Each structure stands twice: as C-alpha cells, then as structure tokens.
Amino acid sequence: MNQPPVGSLSRHRELGLSDEDAVQMYAKMRTARMFDERVLLLQRAGKINFHVSGIGQEAAQVAAAWALDRDRDYFLPYYRDYGFVLSVGMTLRELMLSVFAKAEDPTSGGRQMPGHFGHKRLRIVTGSSPVTTQVPHAVGIALAAKMKGEQRVSFVTFGEGSSNQGDFHEGCNFAGVHKLPVILMCENNQYAISVPVHKQLGGKVADRAIGYGFTGLRVDGNDPLAVYGVVKEAHRRALAGEGPTLVEAMMYRLSPHSTSDNDLAYRTKEEVDENRAKDGVLSFRQYLIDAGAWSVEKDEELTAAIRRELDEATKYADEAPFPEAESTLLHVYADGSEGGK
Amino acid sequence: MPVLDYIEAIRLAMKEEMERDPDVFVLGEDVGVKGGVFTTTKGLQQQFGETRVMDTPLSESAIAGVAIGAAMYGMKPIAEMQYSDFMFPATNQIISEAAKIRYRSNNDWSCPLVIRAPIGGGIFGGLYHSQCPESVFFGTPGLKIVAPYTPADAKGLLTAAIRDPDPVLFFENKKCYTLVNGSVPEGDYTVPIGKSNVLREGDDITVISYSLPLHFALQAAEELAAEGISAHILDLRSLQPLDKEGILEAARRTGKVLIIHEDNKTGGIGAEVSAIIAEEMLYELDAPIRRLCGPDVPAMPINPPGEKFFMLNKDKVLEAMRELALY
C-alpha cells in the first residue's frame, strides 16, 4: 500500500476510516475535552471535591479505542482516560454520577474517586489508585481469553511515570513469555505529577519492549490517525497470536495533575502554551475541515449539543441521591452478611 | 476412609477441582514439570497440561496480578507462592487489588482467587523460609484466610476456597506436609469457611489455635487429662472471617483462655481473638487471657538452638496449659 503523503487529506480513508468514523472520533475527543473543562469548573465552584484531568490526552485515547474491537475486547484504562471510556460506551451522565459520587455511579456506586473506571457490561475493568497494578490484570485477562479460546484483546494504559513500577515490568515479562494478546499503551504526558520525564526515564518506554521480546513503538499522541494505525496493527498482531505490543504515545498533560495541584510551581506558562498549540483535538478538527468532512458550522452545532448533554448530565448527577450511609457496609464479600461488621 | 499425608490432601483437592471445573487452573513457580518445590502439585501437569498447571516467571506480583486478571475474567485460578515469605512482593496486588475488587466496583466485578502459601518453621529454613505472615493480611476486609491442621481439613478447606466467590488465602503448614497424616473422607465435601471447629471437649481451660500448634495442644491435653486437667480445644480453621460465636462459646465453656500461634505475638491473630473475648465476656472469665506465640523477633534463625527456641512444641504448650489451669 502506498503511504499517503504527509499532510494528505485522505489519511483516515487510507486507514480504513470513513469520513463518518473520523467525525465520530473527533466528536468523542471534543466531548471528553468539554467534560473535563466542565468538571474543573464544578470543582472550582465547590460543587465537587476533586478532579483529575486528561486534557491534552484525548486524541490518542479516542484513536486507540477506535482501533479496538469495542464489542469484545477488555479495557483497563487509567485515571485520565475519559476520552477512552466515552469511546467504549460510557456516557456523560455516568461519568458525572461518578464525579458527584452518587449511588447510581456505575463504576463504584460513589465509592471511588472519579477517574477510577469500571463497568463490567462494557468490559471496563475496575481500577485502583496504586499505579500500574492493572498491567498484570490485563495480562491475566489476555491469558484467560487465550485459555478459553476466545478471540479477544486486552488493552491497558498507564503513564510514563508508572511505567517504572515493578508491576509494569512483571506484567510485560509474563505477557512476552506467553505471547499474549495484550496491547499496552503508555500515555507519555511528560509529567508524573511534578517530576518531568527526564527525571523518570533513562531511556524510552517503547524500547523496554525489546527486553520482553515483543514490539515497542513510539507514536505521536497528538496525531490520532497515527495512534489509530499503530493500535490497529497491534490489534491484528494480538489476534494473530503474534503477542503483545507496547505503544508509547507522546503527548503533553495540558492541565495540572489534579485539582489539588499548582503546575506552575514546576513548569512555565510558556511551556504549557507551546504545547497547547500542538493540541491533537484542535489539529484533528482542522484536518477534518480541510478534508471537507467537517465545518465550523457543524463544530458549533456539536459544541452546543455537547453543552446541552453536559448540562443535563450535571443536573441529573447533582440531583441524584448519594448512597445510603449504611450501604458503606455492603459488598465486602459476595455474601453481604459477612462484611462490614 | 483413605489415610493421606497433609500434602497429598492438598494435591487431591486441586486435582479433583480441576477435574470438576475446567476454569480451575494452577500457576506458580516450579509448579509444572517439577511439581512444586515441596511436590504439592506433583503429577498435575502430566494430567492437565502446561496451560492449566503453569510454570510462571519468578515474579510474585505477576503471579498474583495475572491470577487476579484471570479471576475477573471468570477463571478460578489457584496461585502458588513458593514460600509465604516470598509473597510480600505480591502484597499490593493482594491487599490493594484482590481484597477490594468487589467492594470498589460496588459488586460489579469479583475476584474468585485462591492463593496458596506454605507457612511455618521447624525445617531449618532460617529467616526467609519459615515465616508465618498471617498478621500481615489479617485485618484486610475482603480477604478470607484459612489455615488447616489436618489432611481432611486441608482438602475440605481448599475445595471450599476454590469454590468461594471471593479471594482466599490458603496458608498450608509446611511442617505438616508429610509429618501429619490422617483419614480423609471419600467423595466430594467442603469445610465451611468462617466456622471454627471444636477438636476436644473439656471443662478446665480453653485452647484456641490454628494450624500446626493444634497438634501440640491435642498431645498436651492427653497428658494433662492424666493429671485431671480437662482441656477444651477450638480450631479456628478460618482466620478471616473469624468465627466470633464459636470463639465466645469455647471461651464461655471454661472461663480460662489460652490462645496459641506460631506467628509472633504482637499484632497477631491472638490479639484479635483476645479482644473479641474481652469485649464480649470479660466478667465471665476466671483468669486473664493468655497467649503463647512466637517471640517478637523479625523471623526465626537457622541455627538449631535458635530455631528450637522460637518454635512451639508440645512441652511449651503443655506448660502454658497447666499454668492456666492452675491459675
């Protein structure tokens, strides 16, 4: 297949994505961005306690999701993956219920911090706060799928800081030994809270795959079509029995680590602005407009529609009841009577 | 009823559950071709193949974490930690993940996992092949912990653990592997998790224990009976959840309680058992609650006098029982 020239306006079609696919991807990115901005405002307004943001990472998240089998695969997203979970079926209302810690929150019934996703029906595997514990889980899920002869891939994400945890390495090695159908995507956003990447990594995350006997690739995380292509190929390889792939998507965390973080204590506004100019969501919008698949008018309509949906979701979640206090005692074990005494 | 070694009963439970349920599988270091460093899984790989009896990389956090992932997918993994002393790299996976999966997902996800780990000393294992780590995991809601003392209990508790919908730590005593044998009921049975078991009825003192020291207590009780001292002996069987009713009933029987375990004294299971009794029936007691435990040192030494000093035995148990009876 001939590679399209750089700047080609048919890159998405070359990858097998229709105009409609590409527009839908953009809509999810935009939804995730606007959700994130809304939740930051809600926190600043004192409506909610805490938010951990994924602004700047949506393009890669959505693109990766689009490259997977969203009806069969298992997903182990990390706490910034709003774009990802929206792409595999979570709704704004569900995310808002989690943000407000309400009883109806499908991820945890209002127990976990926002961003700690889980949704069994959507095969989004429950996650925790100690970072990268989900990598061995993804490997175990891939192992189980292989043992049962079921054609599924598990997809797991994490940051570059947490790629230093033992669980990352133990999971990668296990997956490499057994050539398991797992895709590991590092969202390298340049910061682990305040510590910059040059103090986290002596080399490249992608290169670590060599040590585990599988493919590692670096990709521009601000280029959703590049991410889509890489993850699509990783998915093909996984299903073909060719083993795991480690993808290091390069991006930049435009927002502070969380609502408890003042990022200008450790980086400059100039640096943030420089990266804001590379924002993958905005450049993808421009690409779609240039390709004739999108327009400023349609973008305004989309923005208004997302805003309405956000308003509705916020209102619904704000008014929804908290869990009963006594429900704190439930679900320690399968037989609820044994727990919480 | 056939007579089996403790280790054979553990092996038989795994074999029968793997025959019964194709989702049950074993993973761990050296569990496959070699059949385990203690031979606990001997013959299983020949019967069930390399996938269902899987030699893993030397990587305890991955053993636990991969097993957790497989369990969330719907498998019923049995993860072996070669020695309980080596399960600490997996502690984050066990405490932060396995124990909390059901709770944190509001009952959406579950983790039906068994982690088997040999505990205990007396085999010249030194600091790192002798430990009893129960107290590290005890007090983590979401985990179940069992510790059998006979082959029959080992088989019944392991079968129950494998069928349990939540994560269970199965602490098997390595000193018991071949030294303890006994009849094992034929056919399918389980020993319920969360229930204690009265091993001997008596009226003067109550001994509450689990795992290997129960054998010392039973021997001591025989000898003390000749002196006219009647001991009531309760096997906790499950360390978590503790059988509060069973504990209180046994304590009420005599009003004098001795709690025995090889794990060191401070912060051990005995502290909680003691607190349960004190909270519920302090004024019914006829003597202060006593504990006979391993000393509060990091772990036992390998030199024979040091190991003997650390370990419990029949004579130490007998002396503590007699002393309480005479109080």
GROMACS .gro file of N, CA, C and O in nm, chain A residues 165-265:
model
  404
  165GLN      N    1   0.705   0.122   3.767
  165GLN     CA    2   0.662   0.030   3.872
  165GLN      C    3   0.695  -0.114   3.835
  165GLN      O    4   0.690  -0.152   3.718
  166GLY      N    5   0.721  -0.192   3.938
  166GLY     CA    6   0.751  -0.334   3.915
  166GLY      C    7   0.640  -0.406   3.841
  166GLY      O    8   0.667  -0.492   3.757
  167ASP      N    9   0.516  -0.371   3.871
  167ASP     CA   10   0.404  -0.441   3.806
  167ASP      C   11   0.404  -0.424   3.655
  167ASP      O   12   0.360  -0.514   3.582
  168PHE      N   13   0.452  -0.309   3.607
  168PHE     CA   14   0.464  -0.291   3.462
  168PHE      C   15   0.559  -0.397   3.406
  168PHE      O   16   0.528  -0.468   3.311
  169HIS      N   17   0.675  -0.407   3.469
  169HIS     CA   18   0.778  -0.498   3.417
  169HIS      C   19   0.739  -0.645   3.436
  169HIS      O   20   0.760  -0.727   3.348
  170GLU      N   21   0.682  -0.675   3.552
  170GLU     CA   22   0.642  -0.815   3.576
  170GLU      C   23   0.531  -0.856   3.479
  170GLU      O   24   0.531  -0.967   3.427
  171GLY      N   25   0.440  -0.763   3.454
  171GLY     CA   26   0.330  -0.792   3.360
  171GLY      C   27   0.381  -0.807   3.218
  171GLY      O   28   0.343  -0.900   3.146
  172CYS      N   29   0.468  -0.716   3.176
  172CYS     CA   30   0.524  -0.723   3.040
  172CYS      C   31   0.598  -0.856   3.019
  172CYS      O   32   0.581  -0.922   2.916
  173ASN      N   33   0.678  -0.891   3.118
  173ASN     CA   34   0.757  -1.014   3.100
  173ASN      C   35   0.667  -1.136   3.087
  173ASN      O   36   0.687  -1.222   3.001
  174PHE      N   37   0.566  -1.141   3.173
  174PHE     CA   38   0.472  -1.254   3.168
  174PHE      C   39   0.404  -1.259   3.031
  174PHE      O   40   0.393  -1.364   2.968
  175ALA      N   41   0.359  -1.143   2.985
  175ALA     CA   42   0.290  -1.136   2.855
  175ALA      C   43   0.383  -1.177   2.741
  175ALA      O   44   0.342  -1.244   2.646
  176GLY      N   45   0.510  -1.138   2.753
  176GLY     CA   46   0.607  -1.172   2.650
  176GLY      C   47   0.636  -1.321   2.646
  176GLY      O   48   0.643  -1.382   2.539
  177VAL      N   49   0.649  -1.382   2.763
  177VAL     CA   50   0.677  -1.526   2.770
  177VAL      C   51   0.566  -1.605   2.702
  177VAL      O   52   0.590  -1.698   2.627
  178HIS      N   53   0.441  -1.564   2.727
  178HIS     CA   54   0.327  -1.641   2.676
  178HIS      C   55   0.266  -1.582   2.549
  178HIS      O   56   0.161  -1.627   2.505
  179LYS      N   57   0.332  -1.479   2.493
  179LYS     CA   58   0.284  -1.418   2.367
  179LYS      C   59   0.134  -1.390   2.374
  179LYS      O   60   0.054  -1.435   2.291
  180LEU      N   61   0.094  -1.315   2.473
  180LEU     CA   62  -0.048  -1.295   2.499
  180LEU      C   63  -0.106  -1.177   2.420
  180LEU      O   64  -0.034  -1.082   2.388
  181PRO      N   65  -0.235  -1.184   2.391
  181PRO     CA   66  -0.299  -1.078   2.312
  181PRO      C   67  -0.331  -0.955   2.398
  181PRO      O   68  -0.445  -0.931   2.437
  182VAL      N   69  -0.227  -0.879   2.430
  182VAL     CA   70  -0.246  -0.761   2.513
  182VAL      C   71  -0.175  -0.642   2.447
  182VAL      O   72  -0.067  -0.658   2.389
  183ILE      N   73  -0.240  -0.528   2.451
  183ILE     CA   74  -0.180  -0.404   2.400
  183ILE      C   75  -0.160  -0.312   2.518
  183ILE      O   76  -0.254  -0.283   2.592
  184LEU      N   77  -0.036  -0.268   2.537
  184LEU     CA   78  -0.002  -0.179   2.648
  184LEU      C   79   0.027  -0.042   2.590
  184LEU      O   80   0.117  -0.027   2.507
  185MET      N   81  -0.051   0.057   2.631
  185MET     CA   82  -0.028   0.191   2.577
  185MET      C   83   0.012   0.287   2.689
  185MET      O   84  -0.065   0.315   2.780
  186CYS      N   85   0.136   0.334   2.680
  186CYS     CA   86   0.183   0.435   2.773
  186CYS      C   87   0.143   0.572   2.720
  186CYS      O   88   0.176   0.609   2.608
  187GLU      N   89   0.069   0.645   2.801
  187GLU     CA   90   0.035   0.783   2.764
  187GLU      C   91   0.143   0.872   2.826
  187GLU      O   92   0.133   0.913   2.941
  188ASN      N   93   0.247   0.892   2.747
  188ASN     CA   94   0.363   0.967   2.797
  188ASN      C   95   0.332   1.117   2.788
  188ASN      O   96   0.350   1.181   2.686
  189ASN      N   97   0.283   1.170   2.901
  189ASN     CA   98   0.239   1.310   2.902
  189ASN      C   99   0.343   1.403   2.964
  189ASN      O  100   0.311   1.516   3.001
  190GLN      N  101   0.463   1.354   2.977
  190GLN     CA  102   0.581   1.433   3.015
  190GLN      C  103   0.595   1.462   3.164
  190GLN      O  104   0.701   1.509   3.207
  191TYR      N  105   0.491   1.437   3.241
  191TYR     CA  106   0.500   1.466   3.384
  191TYR      C  107   0.433   1.356   3.467
  191TYR      O  108   0.324   1.311   3.434
  192ALA      N  109   0.500   1.319   3.575
  192ALA     CA  110   0.437   1.236   3.678
  192ALA      C  111   0.416   1.331   3.797
  192ALA      O  112   0.510   1.360   3.871
  193ILE      N  113   0.296   1.383   3.809
  193ILE     CA  114   0.265   1.499   3.893
  193ILE      C  115   0.363   1.611   3.859
  193ILE      O  116   0.347   1.675   3.755
  194SER      N  117   0.470   1.628   3.938
  194SER     CA  118   0.561   1.740   3.913
  194SER      C  119   0.694   1.696   3.851
  194SER      O  120   0.774   1.781   3.811
  195VAL      N  121   0.718   1.568   3.848
  195VAL     CA  122   0.851   1.522   3.805
  195VAL      C  123   0.854   1.503   3.654
  195VAL      O  124   0.778   1.423   3.599
  196PRO      N  125   0.941   1.577   3.586
  196PRO     CA  126   0.944   1.570   3.440
  196PRO      C  127   1.004   1.439   3.391
  196PRO      O  128   1.075   1.370   3.463
  197VAL      N  129   0.977   1.413   3.266
  197VAL     CA  130   1.012   1.283   3.209
  197VAL      C  131   1.162   1.254   3.218
  197VAL      O  132   1.203   1.140   3.239
  198HIS      N  133   1.246   1.359   3.209
  198HIS     CA  134   1.390   1.331   3.212
  198HIS      C  135   1.438   1.287   3.350
  198HIS      O  136   1.548   1.237   3.365
  199LYS      N  137   1.353   1.307   3.450
  199LYS     CA  138   1.387   1.254   3.582
  199LYS      C  139   1.315   1.122   3.612
  199LYS      O  140   1.332   1.064   3.719
  200GLN      N  141   1.235   1.078   3.518
  200GLN     CA  142   1.164   0.950   3.534
  200GLN      C  143   1.230   0.838   3.455
  200GLN      O  144   1.229   0.724   3.498
  201LEU      N  145   1.282   0.873   3.337
  201LEU     CA  146   1.322   0.770   3.244
  201LEU      C  147   1.464   0.794   3.194
  201LEU      O  148   1.497   0.904   3.151
  202GLY      N  149   1.546   0.689   3.199
  202GLY     CA  150   1.680   0.698   3.142
  202GLY      C  151   1.679   0.669   2.993
  202GLY      O  152   1.775   0.697   2.922
  203GLY      N  153   1.571   0.610   2.946
  203GLY     CA  154   1.560   0.578   2.802
  203GLY      C  155   1.418   0.599   2.757
  203GLY      O  156   1.346   0.679   2.815
  204LYS      N  157   1.379   0.524   2.654
  204LYS     CA  158   1.242   0.536   2.604
  204LYS      C  159   1.158   0.422   2.661
  204LYS      O  160   1.204   0.308   2.670
  205VAL      N  161   1.035   0.453   2.693
  205VAL     CA  162   0.944   0.348   2.739
  205VAL      C  163   0.930   0.241   2.630
  205VAL      O  164   0.936   0.121   2.658
  206ALA      N  165   0.914   0.285   2.505
  206ALA     CA  166   0.891   0.190   2.395
  206ALA      C  167   1.004   0.088   2.384
  206ALA      O  168   0.981  -0.030   2.354
  207ASP      N  169   1.125   0.133   2.412
  207ASP     CA  170   1.241   0.043   2.398
  207ASP      C  171   1.240  -0.070   2.500
  207ASP      O  172   1.309  -0.171   2.483
  208ARG      N  173   1.166  -0.051   2.607
  208ARG     CA  174   1.163  -0.156   2.709
  208ARG      C  175   1.102  -0.285   2.655
  208ARG      O  176   1.130  -0.393   2.706
  209ALA      N  177   1.020  -0.273   2.552
  209ALA     CA  178   0.957  -0.392   2.494
  209ALA      C  179   1.062  -0.492   2.444
  209ALA      O  180   1.042  -0.613   2.451
  210ILE      N  181   1.174  -0.439   2.397
  210ILE     CA  182   1.279  -0.526   2.343
  210ILE      C  183   1.320  -0.629   2.449
  210ILE      O  184   1.339  -0.747   2.421
  211GLY      N  185   1.331  -0.581   2.573
  211GLY     CA  186   1.374  -0.668   2.681
  211GLY      C  187   1.273  -0.778   2.713
  211GLY      O  188   1.308  -0.877   2.777
  212TYR      N  189   1.152  -0.758   2.668
  212TYR     CA  190   1.048  -0.858   2.697
  212TYR      C  191   1.011  -0.938   2.574
  212TYR      O  192   0.918  -1.018   2.577
  213GLY      N  193   1.082  -0.912   2.466
  213GLY     CA  194   1.065  -0.995   2.348
  213GLY      C  195   0.943  -0.963   2.264
  213GLY      O  196   0.890  -1.048   2.193
  214PHE      N  197   0.897  -0.839   2.271
  214PHE     CA  198   0.789  -0.802   2.179
  214PHE      C  199   0.809  -0.663   2.122
  214PHE      O  200   0.908  -0.597   2.151
  215THR      N  201   0.715  -0.619   2.041
  215THR     CA  202   0.731  -0.495   1.967
  215THR      C  203   0.698  -0.374   2.054
  215THR      O  204   0.597  -0.374   2.124
  216GLY      N  205   0.782  -0.273   2.047
  216GLY     CA  206   0.755  -0.147   2.114
  216GLY      C  207   0.764  -0.034   2.012
  216GLY      O  208   0.856  -0.029   1.931
  217LEU      N  209   0.665   0.054   2.014
  217LEU     CA  210   0.662   0.161   1.914
  217LEU      C  211   0.633   0.294   1.980
  217LEU      O  212   0.554   0.302   2.074
  218ARG      N  213   0.695   0.396   1.931
  218ARG     CA  214   0.663   0.531   1.975
  218ARG      C  215   0.578   0.597   1.868
  218ARG      O  216   0.602   0.578   1.748
  219VAL      N  217   0.479   0.672   1.913
  219VAL     CA  218   0.390   0.736   1.816
  219VAL      C  219   0.351   0.874   1.869
  219VAL      O  220   0.349   0.896   1.990
  220ASP      N  221   0.324   0.963   1.776
  220ASP     CA  222   0.282   1.098   1.814
  220ASP      C  223   0.138   1.092   1.867
  220ASP      O  224   0.044   1.073   1.790
  221GLY      N  225   0.124   1.110   1.995
  221GLY     CA  226  -0.008   1.100   2.057
  221GLY      C  227  -0.100   1.214   2.021
  221GLY      O  228  -0.222   1.207   2.045
  222ASN      N  229  -0.046   1.321   1.965
  222ASN     CA  230  -0.131   1.431   1.919
  222ASN      C  231  -0.185   1.406   1.778
  222ASN      O  232  -0.261   1.488   1.726
  223ASP      N  233  -0.142   1.296   1.720
  223ASP     CA  234  -0.187   1.261   1.585
  223ASP      C  235  -0.276   1.137   1.595
  223ASP      O  236  -0.228   1.024   1.595
  224PRO      N  237  -0.406   1.157   1.606
  224PRO     CA  238  -0.494   1.042   1.630
  224PRO      C  239  -0.487   0.937   1.520
  224PRO      O  240  -0.501   0.819   1.549
  225LEU      N  241  -0.463   0.980   1.398
  225LEU     CA  242  -0.459   0.880   1.290
  225LEU      C  243  -0.334   0.794   1.300
  225LEU      O  244  -0.338   0.674   1.271
  226ALA      N  245  -0.226   0.854   1.345
  226ALA     CA  246  -0.105   0.774   1.367
  226ALA      C  247  -0.127   0.672   1.480
  226ALA      O  248  -0.090   0.556   1.468
  227VAL      N  249  -0.191   0.719   1.588
  227VAL     CA  250  -0.219   0.628   1.700
  227VAL      C  251  -0.313   0.516   1.654
  227VAL      O  252  -0.291   0.398   1.683
  228TYR      N  253  -0.414   0.555   1.579
  228TYR     CA  254  -0.510   0.456   1.529
  228TYR      C  255  -0.438   0.348   1.448
  228TYR      O  256  -0.459   0.227   1.469
  229GLY      N  257  -0.350   0.389   1.360
  229GLY     CA  258  -0.279   0.294   1.274
  229GLY      C  259  -0.194   0.198   1.355
  229GLY      O  260  -0.193   0.076   1.331
  230VAL      N  261  -0.125   0.251   1.454
  230VAL     CA  262  -0.035   0.169   1.535
  230VAL      C  263  -0.114   0.069   1.621
  230VAL      O  264  -0.080  -0.049   1.630
  231VAL      N  265  -0.222   0.117   1.681
  231VAL     CA  266  -0.301   0.028   1.768
  231VAL      C  267  -0.376  -0.075   1.684
  231VAL      O  268  -0.390  -0.191   1.723
  232LYS      N  269  -0.421  -0.033   1.567
  232LYS     CA  270  -0.490  -0.127   1.476
  232LYS      C  271  -0.398  -0.243   1.441
  232LYS      O  272  -0.439  -0.360   1.443
  233GLU      N  273  -0.274  -0.210   1.409
  233GLU     CA  274  -0.178  -0.314   1.374
  233GLU      C  275  -0.146  -0.401   1.496
  233GLU      O  276  -0.132  -0.524   1.486
  234ALA      N  277  -0.136  -0.339   1.613
  234ALA     CA  278  -0.112  -0.414   1.736
  234ALA      C  279  -0.227  -0.511   1.761
  234ALA      O  280  -0.206  -0.625   1.804
  235HIS      N  281  -0.347  -0.465   1.731
  235HIS     CA  282  -0.466  -0.549   1.750
  235HIS      C  283  -0.464  -0.669   1.655
  235HIS      O  284  -0.491  -0.782   1.695
  236ARG      N  285  -0.427  -0.642   1.532
  236ARG     CA  286  -0.417  -0.751   1.434
  236ARG      C  287  -0.315  -0.854   1.480
  236ARG      O  288  -0.340  -0.975   1.479
  237ARG      N  289  -0.201  -0.802   1.529
  237ARG     CA  290  -0.094  -0.891   1.574
  237ARG      C  291  -0.141  -0.975   1.693
  237ARG      O  292  -0.113  -1.093   1.703
  238ALA      N  293  -0.210  -0.910   1.785
  238ALA     CA  294  -0.257  -0.981   1.905
  238ALA      C  295  -0.350  -1.095   1.866
  238ALA      O  296  -0.335  -1.208   1.914
  239LEU      N  297  -0.444  -1.068   1.778
  239LEU     CA  298  -0.540  -1.171   1.738
  239LEU      C  299  -0.475  -1.281   1.655
  239LEU      O  300  -0.520  -1.394   1.655
  240ALA      N  301  -0.367  -1.246   1.587
  240ALA     CA  302  -0.297  -1.344   1.504
  240ALA      C  303  -0.201  -1.430   1.588
  240ALA      O  304  -0.130  -1.515   1.533
  241GLY      N  305  -0.200  -1.408   1.717
  241GLY     CA  306  -0.111  -1.488   1.802
  241GLY      C  307   0.033  -1.440   1.802
  241GLY      O  308   0.124  -1.514   1.840
  242GLU      N  309   0.054  -1.318   1.755
  242GLU     CA  310   0.191  -1.267   1.746
  242GLU      C  311   0.235  -1.193   1.872
  242GLU      O  312   0.342  -1.134   1.876
  243GLY      N  313   0.150  -1.191   1.973
  243GLY     CA  314   0.192  -1.142   2.104
  243GLY      C  315   0.160  -0.996   2.131
  243GLY      O  316   0.089  -0.930   2.057
  244PRO      N  317   0.216  -0.948   2.243
  244PRO     CA  318   0.184  -0.813   2.291
  244PRO      C  319   0.252  -0.704   2.208
  244PRO      O  320   0.347  -0.731   2.133
  245THR      N  321   0.200  -0.583   2.224
  245THR     CA  322   0.266  -0.465   2.167
  245THR      C  323   0.265  -0.356   2.275
  245THR      O  324   0.164  -0.336   2.343
  246LEU      N  325   0.378  -0.290   2.286
  246LEU     CA  326   0.387  -0.173   2.375
  246LEU      C  327   0.388  -0.048   2.289
  246LEU      O  328   0.474  -0.033   2.201
  247VAL      N  329   0.292   0.039   2.313
  247VAL     CA  330   0.283   0.165   2.237
  247VAL      C  331   0.313   0.279   2.333
  247VAL      O  332   0.254   0.288   2.440
  248GLU      N  333   0.406   0.362   2.296
  248GLU     CA  334   0.435   0.482   2.375
  248GLU      C  335   0.384   0.602   2.297
  248GLU      O  336   0.442   0.643   2.198
  249ALA      N  337   0.271   0.653   2.342
  249ALA     CA  338   0.210   0.768   2.274
  249ALA      C  339   0.260   0.896   2.340
  249ALA      O  340   0.238   0.918   2.459
  250MET      N  341   0.325   0.981   2.260
  250MET     CA  342   0.386   1.103   2.313
  250MET      C  343   0.283   1.217   2.313
  250MET      O  344   0.219   1.243   2.211
  251MET      N  345   0.268   1.278   2.428
  251MET     CA  346   0.167   1.384   2.440
  251MET      C  347   0.210   1.479   2.551
  251MET      O  348   0.322   1.471   2.601
  252TYR      N  349   0.121   1.565   2.591
  252TYR     CA  350   0.153   1.662   2.695
  252TYR      C  351   0.031   1.685   2.782
  252TYR      O  352  -0.080   1.710   2.729
  253ARG      N  353   0.051   1.675   2.912
  253ARG     CA  354  -0.060   1.699   3.005
  253ARG      C  355  -0.082   1.849   3.017
  253ARG      O  356  -0.006   1.919   3.083
  254LEU      N  357  -0.183   1.901   2.949
  254LEU     CA  358  -0.203   2.046   2.946
  254LEU      C  359  -0.256   2.100   3.078
  254LEU      O  360  -0.231   2.216   3.113
  255SER      N  361  -0.329   2.019   3.149
  255SER     CA  362  -0.386   2.065   3.277
  255SER      C  363  -0.294   2.025   3.392
  255SER      O  364  -0.205   1.942   3.375
  256PRO      N  365  -0.314   2.083   3.507
  256PRO     CA  366  -0.239   2.037   3.624
  256PRO      C  367  -0.270   1.890   3.651
  256PRO      O  368  -0.366   1.835   3.599
  257HIS      N  369  -0.188   1.826   3.735
  257HIS     CA  370  -0.208   1.684   3.765
  257HIS      C  371  -0.351   1.660   3.813
  257HIS      O  372  -0.418   1.568   3.770
  258SER      N  373  -0.393   1.741   3.906
  258SER     CA  374  -0.530   1.728   3.958
  258SER      C  375  -0.572   1.866   4.006
  258SER      O  376  -0.495   1.962   4.001
  259THR      N  377  -0.694   1.872   4.059
  259THR     CA  378  -0.741   2.000   4.112
  259THR      C  379  -0.667   2.039   4.240
  259THR      O  380  -0.684   2.149   4.290
  260SER      N  381  -0.585   1.949   4.292
  260SER     CA  382  -0.504   1.982   4.411
  260SER      C  383  -0.363   2.025   4.374
  260SER      O  384  -0.279   2.040   4.462
  261ASP      N  385  -0.338   2.042   4.248
  261ASP     CA  386  -0.201   2.065   4.201
  261ASP      C  387  -0.187   2.204   4.137
  261ASP      O  388  -0.271   2.244   4.056
  262ASN      N  389  -0.082   2.277   4.176
  262ASN     CA  390  -0.047   2.402   4.108
  262ASN      C  391   0.071   2.375   4.017
  262ASN      O  392   0.186   2.372   4.061
  263ASP      N  393   0.045   2.353   3.890
  263ASP     CA  394   0.151   2.308   3.799
  263ASP      C  395   0.253   2.416   3.769
  263ASP      O  396   0.366   2.385   3.730
  264LEU      N  397   0.216   2.543   3.788
  264LEU     CA  398   0.314   2.648   3.756
  264LEU      C  399   0.425   2.656   3.862
  264LEU      O  400   0.519   2.734   3.848
  265ALA      N  401   0.415   2.574   3.965
  265ALA     CA  402   0.525   2.563   4.061
  265ALA      C  403   0.642   2.484   4.005
  265ALA      O  404   0.752   2.489   4.058
   0.00000   0.00000   0.00000
